[in-house]
mmCIF file of C-alpha atoms in Angstrom:
data_model
loop_
_atom_site.group_PDB
_atom_site.id
_atom_site.type_symbol
_atom_site.label_atom_id
_atom_site.label_comp_id
_atom_site.label_asym_id
_atom_site.label_seq_id
_atom_site.Cartn_x
_atom_site.Cartn_y
_atom_site.Cartn_z
ATOM 1 C CA MET W 1 8.119 28.937 11.271
ATOM 2 C CA ASN W 2 4.298 27.567 11.203
ATOM 3 C CA LEU W 3 2.676 27.157 7.266
ATOM 4 C CA VAL W 4 -0.746 28.132 6.605
ATOM 5 C CA TYR W 5 -2.907 25.592 4.101
ATOM 6 C CA ARG W 6 -5.871 25.814 2.464
ATOM 7 C CA ILE W 7 -7.424 24.075 0.271
ATOM 8 C CA TYR W 8 -10.430 25.446 -2.059
ATOM 9 C CA THR W 9 -13.402 23.656 -2.854
ATOM 10 C CA GLU W 10 -16.930 24.038 -3.835
ATOM 11 C CA ARG W 11 -19.157 24.223 -0.975
ATOM 12 C CA LYS W 12 -21.337 21.123 -0.980
ATOM 13 C CA ASN W 13 -21.954 18.102 1.833
ATOM 14 C CA LEU W 14 -20.691 19.917 4.308
ATOM 15 C CA PRO W 15 -21.308 17.472 6.738
ATOM 16 C CA GLU W 16 -18.862 14.940 4.987
ATOM 17 C CA LEU W 17 -16.382 17.949 4.737
ATOM 18 C CA GLN W 18 -16.342 18.813 8.426
ATOM 19 C CA ALA W 19 -16.236 14.756 9.371
ATOM 20 C CA LEU W 20 -13.032 14.490 6.910
ATOM 21 C CA VAL W 21 -11.471 17.212 7.907
ATOM 22 C CA ALA W 22 -12.130 16.451 11.437
ATOM 23 C CA GLY W 23 -10.277 12.979 10.575
ATOM 24 C CA TYR W 24 -6.886 14.735 9.919
ATOM 25 C CA PHE W 25 -6.823 17.880 12.149
ATOM 26 C CA ASP W 26 -8.134 18.685 15.132
ATOM 27 C CA GLY W 27 -8.412 22.797 14.594
ATOM 28 C CA TYR W 28 -9.313 24.274 11.362
ATOM 29 C CA THR W 29 -11.121 26.791 9.813
ATOM 30 C CA LEU W 30 -13.883 26.573 7.004
ATOM 31 C CA ILE W 31 -14.615 29.834 5.156
ATOM 32 C CA TRP W 32 -17.477 30.662 2.388
ATOM 33 C CA ALA W 33 -15.929 32.082 -0.939
ATOM 34 C CA THR W 34 -17.192 32.209 -4.308
ATOM 35 C CA GLY W 35 -15.188 30.782 -6.829
ATOM 36 C CA VAL W 36 -15.140 30.437 -10.516
ATOM 37 C CA TRP W 37 -13.786 27.309 -11.903
ATOM 38 C CA ARG W 38 -13.762 27.238 -15.417
ATOM 39 C CA GLY W 39 -15.530 30.199 -16.169
ATOM 40 C CA LEU W 40 -18.901 29.279 -13.759
ATOM 41 C CA ARG W 41 -19.104 30.991 -10.294
ATOM 42 C CA GLU W 42 -19.634 28.367 -7.537
ATOM 43 C CA GLN W 43 -19.946 28.497 -3.891
ATOM 44 C CA ALA W 44 -16.942 27.594 -2.702
ATOM 45 C CA VAL W 45 -15.515 26.696 0.905
ATOM 46 C CA ILE W 46 -11.672 27.127 2.096
ATOM 47 C CA VAL W 47 -10.558 24.899 4.424
ATOM 48 C CA GLU W 48 -7.868 26.688 6.237
ATOM 49 C CA ILE W 49 -5.049 24.619 8.396
ATOM 50 C CA VAL W 50 -2.002 26.164 10.583
ATOM 51 C CA THR W 51 0.485 23.616 11.351
ATOM 52 C CA GLU W 52 4.297 23.658 12.587
ATOM 53 C CA GLY W 53 5.561 23.097 8.953
ATOM 54 C CA THR W 54 6.432 19.666 9.183
ATOM 55 C CA ILE W 55 7.083 17.001 6.259
ATOM 56 C CA GLU W 56 4.084 15.108 7.989
ATOM 57 C CA ASP W 57 2.130 17.727 8.206
ATOM 58 C CA ARG W 58 2.115 18.589 4.471
ATOM 59 C CA ALA W 59 1.382 14.735 3.515
ATOM 60 C CA LYS W 60 -1.938 15.505 5.954
ATOM 61 C CA VAL W 61 -2.682 18.238 4.220
ATOM 62 C CA TYR W 62 -2.397 16.331 0.700
ATOM 63 C CA ASP W 63 -4.093 13.295 1.685
ATOM 64 C CA LEU W 64 -6.873 15.356 3.008
ATOM 65 C CA ALA W 65 -6.937 17.256 0.047
ATOM 66 C CA GLU W 66 -7.674 14.103 -2.193
ATOM 67 C CA ALA W 67 -9.842 12.643 0.230
ATOM 68 C CA ILE W 68 -12.005 16.007 -0.652
ATOM 69 C CA ARG W 69 -11.187 15.703 -4.073
ATOM 70 C CA VAL W 70 -12.897 12.061 -4.053
ATOM 71 C CA ALA W 71 -15.700 12.307 -1.337
ATOM 72 C CA LEU W 72 -16.956 15.411 -2.810
ATOM 73 C CA ALA W 73 -16.707 14.280 -6.624
ATOM 74 C CA GLN W 74 -14.614 16.982 -7.776
ATOM 75 C CA LEU W 75 -12.313 17.312 -10.871
ATOM 76 C CA ALA W 76 -10.001 19.088 -8.240
ATOM 77 C CA VAL W 77 -9.011 20.394 -5.546
ATOM 78 C CA LEU W 78 -6.933 23.726 -5.039
ATOM 79 C CA VAL W 79 -3.801 23.459 -2.276
ATOM 80 C CA THR W 80 -1.765 26.745 -0.877
ATOM 81 C CA GLU W 81 0.396 26.893 1.579
ATOM 82 C CA GLN W 82 2.261 30.200 2.904
ATOM 83 C CA ALA W 83 4.753 30.215 5.668
ATOM 84 C CA VAL W 84 3.333 32.531 8.647
ATOM 85 C CA SER W 85 4.213 33.721 12.072
ATOM 86 C CA SER W 86 1.700 32.999 14.666
ATOM 87 C CA VAL W 87 0.785 32.640 18.411
ATOM 88 C CA LEU W 88 -2.198 31.066 19.723
ATOM 89 C CA ILE W 89 -3.330 32.793 22.641
ATOM 90 C CA THR W 90 -4.793 30.545 25.674
ATOM 91 C CA ALA W 91 -7.239 31.043 28.647
ATOM 92 C CA SER W 92 -4.121 30.157 30.323
ATOM 93 C CA GLU W 93 -1.791 32.736 28.623
ATOM 94 C CA VAL W 94 -4.761 35.751 29.139
ATOM 95 C CA SER W 95 -4.801 35.045 32.827
ATOM 96 C CA GLN W 96 -0.789 35.611 33.478
#
């Protein structure tokens, strides 16, 4: 069973955010959102990463979340995890 992790943070300094995430994972999705933190609306981004669910994956996600928190000068970032069933459809599988 795979795990999907989501890291929620304020949407700012996107080039640095993307560079950080790419340094930890070679595949991820950025989702634009509007969040509320301490009663104030802010533009947010959700970093979504699907992993094989290993202990090492979790450690990498938590390390990445801390790196994002520091780099974007955030008081906190939220990390969620959820078990998922997933299949990656690739060009070689489609042609079979």
